[in-house]
Coordinates of C-alpha atoms in Angstrom, one line a residue:
M407 CA 109.0 62.2 80.3
P408 CA 112.6 63.3 80.2
Q409 CA 114.0 63.6 76.7
P410 CA 117.6 63.9 75.5
L411 CA 118.8 67.4 76.0
A412 CA 120.4 67.7 72.5
D413 CA 117.1 66.7 70.8
V414 CA 115.1 69.2 72.7
L415 CA 117.6 72.1 72.2
A416 CA 117.6 71.3 68.4
E417 CA 113.7 71.7 68.5
V418 CA 114.2 75.0 70.4
R419 CA 116.7 76.2 67.9
E420 CA 114.2 75.7 65.0
L421 CA 111.6 77.7 66.9
L422 CA 114.0 80.6 67.7
L423 CA 115.0 80.9 64.1
D424 CA 111.4 80.5 62.7
P425 CA 109.8 83.6 61.3
G426 CA 106.8 82.9 63.5
L427 CA 108.7 83.4 66.7
T428 CA 106.9 85.8 69.1
R429 CA 109.1 85.8 72.1
A430 CA 111.5 83.5 73.9
V431 CA 113.2 83.7 77.4
A432 CA 116.1 81.7 78.8
A433 CA 116.8 81.9 82.5
G434 CA 117.9 80.0 85.5
R435 CA 120.9 77.6 85.5
R436 CA 121.6 74.0 85.3
R437 CA 122.9 72.1 88.3
G438 CA 126.6 72.6 88.7
F439 CA 126.9 75.3 86.0
T440 CA 126.6 79.1 85.7
P441 CA 125.7 80.8 82.4
S442 CA 127.7 83.9 81.4
V443 CA 124.5 85.8 81.6
T444 CA 121.6 85.5 84.0
R445 CA 118.8 85.9 81.5
A446 CA 118.3 86.3 77.7
E447 CA 115.1 87.4 75.8
L448 CA 114.6 87.1 72.0
R449 CA 112.0 88.7 70.0
P450 CA 111.5 89.8 66.3
V451 CA 111.7 93.5 65.7
A452 CA 111.1 95.7 62.6
L453 CA 113.8 98.3 62.1
K454 CA 114.4 100.8 59.3
G455 CA 117.1 98.5 58.0
G456 CA 114.7 95.6 57.9
P457 CA 113.6 92.8 60.2
R458 CA 116.0 91.8 63.0
L459 CA 116.1 89.3 65.9
Q460 CA 116.5 91.3 69.0
I461 CA 118.5 89.6 71.8
V462 CA 118.6 91.2 75.2
T463 CA 120.9 89.6 77.7
D464 CA 121.4 90.6 81.4
D465 CA 124.7 89.8 83.2
G466 CA 123.3 90.8 86.5
A467 CA 124.6 94.4 86.3
R468 CA 122.9 95.8 83.3
P469 CA 121.0 94.7 80.1
T470 CA 122.7 94.5 76.7
T471 CA 120.7 94.6 73.4
R472 CA 121.8 93.3 70.1
N473 CA 119.7 93.3 66.8
V474 CA 121.0 90.6 64.5
V475 CA 120.3 90.0 60.9
P476 CA 118.1 86.9 60.1
G477 CA 120.1 84.1 58.5
A478 CA 123.7 83.2 59.4
E479 CA 124.2 86.0 62.0
A480 CA 121.0 85.1 63.8
A481 CA 121.8 81.4 63.7
A482 CA 125.3 82.1 65.2
A483 CA 123.8 84.2 68.0
V484 CA 121.1 81.5 68.8
D485 CA 123.7 78.7 68.8
S486 CA 125.8 80.8 71.3
L487 CA 122.8 81.1 73.6
L488 CA 121.8 77.4 73.3
A489 CA 125.3 76.5 74.4
E490 CA 124.8 78.4 77.7
P491 CA 123.8 76.3 80.6
F492 CA 120.4 77.8 81.2
G493 CA 118.0 75.8 83.3
N494 CA 114.8 76.9 81.5
W495 CA 113.6 78.0 78.1
H496 CA 110.2 79.5 77.3
V497 CA 109.4 80.0 73.7
E498 CA 106.3 81.5 72.1
T499 CA 105.4 81.4 68.5
A500 CA 102.3 82.3 66.5
S501 CA 101.1 78.7 66.7
S502 CA 102.5 77.2 70.0
T503 CA 104.2 77.7 73.3
V504 CA 107.0 75.4 74.3
Q505 CA 108.5 75.2 77.9
V506 CA 111.7 73.4 78.6
R507 CA 113.2 72.6 82.0
I508 CA 116.6 71.0 82.4
T509 CA 116.6 68.3 85.0
K510 CA 119.2 67.7 87.7
K511 CA 120.4 64.7 85.6
G512 CA 120.9 66.9 82.5
D513 CA 117.8 65.7 80.6
A514 CA 115.0 67.9 79.4
Q515 CA 111.3 68.1 80.4
I516 CA 109.4 69.7 77.7
H517 CA 105.8 70.9 77.6
R518 CA 104.1 71.9 74.3
A519 CA 100.8 73.8 74.0
A520 CA 98.9 75.2 71.1
A521 CA 98.6 79.0 71.2
S522 CA 95.7 80.8 69.7
R523 CA 96.1 84.4 68.7
A524 CA 93.8 85.4 71.6
S525 CA 95.8 83.5 74.2
S526 CA 99.1 84.9 72.8
S527 CA 97.8 88.3 73.3
A528 CA 96.5 87.6 76.7
E529 CA 99.9 86.3 77.7
H530 CA 101.5 89.4 76.4
D531 CA 99.1 91.6 78.4
R532 CA 99.7 89.5 81.6
A533 CA 103.5 90.1 81.2
K534 CA 102.9 93.8 80.9
Q535 CA 101.0 93.8 84.3
W536 CA 104.3 93.3 86.2
L537 CA 107.1 95.9 86.5
L538 CA 109.5 92.9 87.1
D539 CA 109.0 90.1 84.6
P540 CA 107.6 87.0 86.4
G541 CA 110.3 85.1 84.4
D542 CA 113.1 87.1 85.9
P543 CA 115.9 85.0 87.5
L544 CA 115.2 86.6 90.8
F545 CA 112.1 84.4 91.2
E546 CA 114.2 81.3 90.4
V547 CA 116.3 82.0 93.5
I548 CA 113.8 83.4 96.0
G549 CA 110.7 81.7 94.9
G550 CA 107.8 83.5 93.4
N551 CA 104.4 82.6 94.7
A552 CA 101.5 84.9 93.8
A553 CA 101.5 86.8 97.1
K554 CA 105.2 87.6 96.9
R555 CA 104.9 88.7 93.3
R556 CA 102.1 91.1 94.2
Q557 CA 104.0 92.6 97.1
I558 CA 107.1 93.1 95.0
D559 CA 105.1 94.6 92.2
A560 CA 103.3 97.0 94.6
F561 CA 106.7 98.0 96.1
L562 CA 108.2 98.6 92.6
R563 CA 105.2 100.7 91.6
A564 CA 105.7 102.9 94.8
L565 CA 109.4 103.2 93.9
E566 CA 108.5 104.1 90.3
A567 CA 106.1 106.8 91.5
T568 CA 108.8 108.2 93.9
L569 CA 111.7 108.5 91.5
P570 CA 111.7 110.9 88.4
A571 CA 110.4 109.6 85.1
E572 CA 114.0 110.2 83.7
L573 CA 116.3 108.3 86.0
P574 CA 119.8 109.6 86.8
P575 CA 122.6 107.5 85.1
S576 CA 123.6 106.0 88.5
L577 CA 121.9 105.4 91.8
R578 CA 123.3 104.4 95.3
V579 CA 120.8 102.6 97.3
V580 CA 120.7 101.4 100.9
D581 CA 118.1 99.0 102.4
L582 CA 118.0 99.5 106.1
G583 CA 116.7 96.5 108.1
C584 CA 116.7 94.4 104.8
G585 CA 115.8 91.1 106.3
N586 CA 115.8 88.3 103.6
A587 CA 116.3 91.1 101.0
Y588 CA 113.9 90.0 98.3
L589 CA 112.7 93.6 98.0
T590 CA 116.4 94.8 98.0
F591 CA 117.0 92.5 95.0
A592 CA 113.8 93.4 93.3
A593 CA 114.8 97.1 93.5
Y594 CA 118.2 96.3 92.0
R595 CA 116.8 94.1 89.2
Y596 CA 114.2 96.8 88.3
L597 CA 116.6 99.7 88.3
A598 CA 119.3 97.8 86.4
G599 CA 116.7 96.7 83.9
R600 CA 116.0 100.4 83.2
G601 CA 119.6 100.9 82.3
V602 CA 120.7 102.6 85.5
S603 CA 124.1 101.8 87.1
V604 CA 123.1 100.7 90.5
Q605 CA 125.1 100.1 93.7
V606 CA 123.1 98.7 96.6
V607 CA 123.9 97.9 100.2
G608 CA 121.5 95.9 102.4
V609 CA 121.9 96.4 106.2
D610 CA 120.5 93.9 108.8
V611 CA 121.6 93.2 112.4
R612 CA 121.8 89.4 111.8
E613 CA 125.0 88.0 110.5
D614 CA 123.2 84.9 109.1
Q615 CA 121.1 87.1 107.0
R616 CA 124.2 88.8 105.6
V617 CA 125.7 85.4 104.7
R618 CA 122.4 84.2 103.1
N619 CA 121.8 87.4 101.2
S620 CA 125.4 87.5 99.9
A621 CA 124.9 84.0 98.6
V622 CA 121.8 85.0 96.8
A623 CA 123.7 87.9 95.2
S624 CA 126.3 85.5 94.0
A625 CA 123.6 83.1 92.6
L626 CA 122.1 86.1 90.7
G627 CA 125.5 87.2 89.4
C628 CA 125.3 90.7 91.0
S629 CA 127.6 90.5 94.0
D630 CA 129.8 93.3 92.5
D631 CA 126.8 95.7 92.7
V632 CA 124.8 94.3 95.6
S633 CA 126.5 93.8 99.0
F634 CA 125.4 93.3 102.6
V635 CA 126.6 94.3 106.0
A636 CA 125.6 93.1 109.5
G637 CA 125.0 95.9 111.9
T638 CA 122.5 98.2 113.4
I639 CA 120.7 100.8 111.4
S640 CA 122.0 103.7 113.5
A641 CA 125.6 102.5 113.4
A642 CA 126.1 100.8 110.0
S643 CA 128.9 102.1 107.8
L644 CA 128.4 102.4 104.1
P645 CA 130.8 102.7 101.2
F646 CA 128.9 105.6 99.8
Q647 CA 126.3 108.3 100.7
P648 CA 123.0 106.9 99.4
D649 CA 120.6 108.7 97.0
L650 CA 117.8 106.4 97.8
V651 CA 117.0 105.0 101.3
L652 CA 114.7 102.0 101.8
A653 CA 113.3 100.9 105.2
L654 CA 110.6 98.3 104.6
H655 CA 108.8 96.9 107.7
A656 CA 111.5 97.9 110.0
C657 CA 110.0 97.4 113.4
D658 CA 109.0 100.2 115.9
T659 CA 111.7 102.8 116.3
A660 CA 114.0 101.0 113.8
T661 CA 111.9 103.0 111.2
D662 CA 112.8 106.2 113.1
E663 CA 116.4 105.2 113.0
A664 CA 116.2 104.7 109.2
L665 CA 114.4 108.0 108.6
A666 CA 117.0 109.8 110.9
R667 CA 119.9 108.3 108.9
A668 CA 118.2 109.3 105.6
V669 CA 118.0 112.9 106.8
E670 CA 121.6 112.7 108.0
W671 CA 122.7 111.5 104.5
S672 CA 120.5 114.2 102.8
A673 CA 119.2 111.3 100.7
A674 CA 117.3 112.4 97.7
W675 CA 114.5 109.9 98.0
V676 CA 113.1 107.8 100.9
L677 CA 110.6 104.9 101.0
A678 CA 109.6 103.6 104.4
A679 CA 106.9 101.1 105.3
P680 CA 106.6 101.3 109.1
C681 CA 105.8 98.3 111.2
C682 CA 104.9 97.8 114.9
H683 CA 104.3 101.2 116.5
H684 CA 105.0 100.5 120.2
D685 CA 106.7 103.7 121.3
I686 CA 103.9 106.2 120.9
A687 CA 101.3 103.6 122.0
A688 CA 103.2 103.1 125.4
Q689 CA 103.3 107.0 125.9
L690 CA 99.6 107.2 125.2
K691 CA 98.8 104.4 127.7
G692 CA 100.7 106.2 130.5
Q693 CA 98.5 109.4 130.5
P694 CA 95.0 110.6 129.9
A695 CA 94.0 111.8 126.4
P696 CA 93.2 115.5 125.9
A697 CA 89.5 116.4 126.0
P698 CA 87.4 115.5 124.3
F699 CA 89.3 112.5 122.9
G700 CA 89.3 110.1 125.9
E701 CA 87.3 107.5 124.0
L702 CA 90.1 107.3 121.4
T703 CA 92.5 105.8 123.8
R704 CA 90.2 104.2 126.5
H705 CA 90.2 100.8 124.8
A706 CA 93.5 99.0 124.0
I707 CA 92.6 98.1 120.4
M708 CA 91.5 101.7 119.6
R709 CA 94.5 103.1 121.4
E710 CA 96.9 100.9 119.3
R711 CA 95.3 101.8 116.0
F712 CA 95.2 105.6 116.9
A713 CA 98.9 105.3 117.9
D714 CA 99.8 103.9 114.5
V715 CA 98.2 106.9 112.9
L716 CA 99.7 109.5 115.2
T717 CA 103.2 108.0 114.9
D718 CA 103.2 108.0 111.1
T719 CA 101.7 111.5 111.2
L720 CA 104.5 112.8 113.3
R721 CA 107.1 111.0 111.2
A722 CA 105.7 112.7 108.0
S723 CA 105.6 116.1 109.8
L724 CA 109.2 115.8 111.0
L725 CA 110.4 114.9 107.5
R726 CA 108.7 118.0 106.2
L727 CA 110.4 120.1 108.8
N728 CA 113.7 118.7 107.6
G729 CA 113.3 119.6 103.9
Y730 CA 111.2 116.7 102.4
K731 CA 108.0 116.5 100.5
V732 CA 106.1 113.6 101.9
D733 CA 103.2 111.5 100.7
V734 CA 101.6 108.8 102.9
V735 CA 100.1 106.0 100.6
E736 CA 98.7 102.6 100.8
F737 CA 101.2 100.5 98.9
I738 CA 99.5 97.1 99.0
D739 CA 96.0 95.8 99.7
S740 CA 95.3 95.3 103.4
A741 CA 94.3 91.8 102.7
H742 CA 98.0 91.1 102.1
T743 CA 99.3 92.8 105.3
P744 CA 97.6 95.3 107.7
R745 CA 101.0 97.1 107.8
N746 CA 100.4 98.6 104.4
L747 CA 101.2 102.3 104.7
M748 CA 104.3 103.8 103.1
L749 CA 106.0 107.1 103.6
R750 CA 107.3 108.3 100.2
A751 CA 109.6 111.3 100.6
R752 CA 111.6 113.5 98.1
R753 CA 114.2 115.9 99.3
T754 CA 113.5 119.5 98.3
G755 CA 115.6 121.3 100.9
A756 CA 112.8 123.7 101.6
A757 CA 112.9 125.4 105.0
P758 CA 109.8 124.7 107.2
T759 CA 107.1 127.3 107.3
S760 CA 106.0 128.9 110.6
A761 CA 102.6 127.2 110.1
Q762 CA 104.3 123.7 109.8
L763 CA 106.4 124.4 112.9
S764 CA 103.4 125.5 115.0
E765 CA 101.2 122.6 113.8
Y766 CA 103.9 120.1 114.9
A767 CA 104.5 121.7 118.2
A768 CA 100.7 121.9 119.0
L769 CA 100.3 118.2 118.1
V770 CA 103.0 116.8 120.4
E771 CA 102.0 119.2 123.2
E772 CA 98.3 118.3 123.0
W773 CA 99.0 114.6 123.2
G774 CA 101.9 114.8 125.5
V775 CA 104.2 112.6 123.4
S776 CA 107.9 112.7 122.5
P777 CA 108.5 111.1 119.1
A778 CA 111.7 108.9 118.9
L779 CA 112.5 110.5 115.5
S780 CA 112.5 114.0 117.0
K781 CA 115.1 112.9 119.6
M782 CA 117.2 111.3 116.9
L783 CA 117.1 114.4 114.8
S784 CA 118.0 116.8 117.6

């Protein structure tokens, strides 16, 4: 049952200032209002100078951390946050969990639950399972069902494995063929949360996607750092030369276009999850397979699957020939999507060896194919 907002926030205030506080998160926004920060997290910490209440706020660009002294300073900081028009509060203490949602009418829906020590620990462990907190405001905007959270987390873990452990102070990122851009925003939120100054551009051929994604950036308060352009991958103009190129499920030769542009830009890192390998499949269909591999392409379903493998093998080989170290990995379980391979590439600038050149030449000659990426790089 809805309750007066002032009464509920007074209860939240007591919990936030109570020594038994474990963790609290404020996120989202009330209808018709926009908080000055997109998210706030509070937790007690023990420092050399004594106990403090740590407050981490995110303005959509980068997090800010303050450690305030319990008492008047903490009370003033808490009152300031409670005055922000957040749409949700989640507060955990040693004895209870309180969840508050502000309704469209400005009342408060509150749910209280007792929390044992074991359940509190389990909740903390569950939060650590995700690279992007499930309470992040991104999920308030794009939705966050279990399948989408798993895909986002799998993508971010691939991104984490690709980038160096010590990130550069700034990163310029382009997402080619970004679609509805939820992975674009996830990359931004994750990198910004690690203290990196991030500039992101999403490219998609559809103007309606540009408009929709720009509105999401505004809702998340990150439109200064995340922008979108409508255009083709091969012709899109960027305001910078990117350090990191993303191409996630770009269809057929659109993946090749993205890889070609990454090489053109000498991007330091590339993450590409290919989709729909029609080009090589059509070439295999039009000619007999070399002996003794006729059975590999005799049946349509087998030819299609082999074409997928051959296409991505040739892409990885061409990236190596152009100065990249490449890993081909499964980035999410095939139960979520059968298109679950990812090319992870890091630029080394190394010249190709004679053995690598010979292996590539023999492969395309044996199968009589002409990869789209090879033509784009020539």
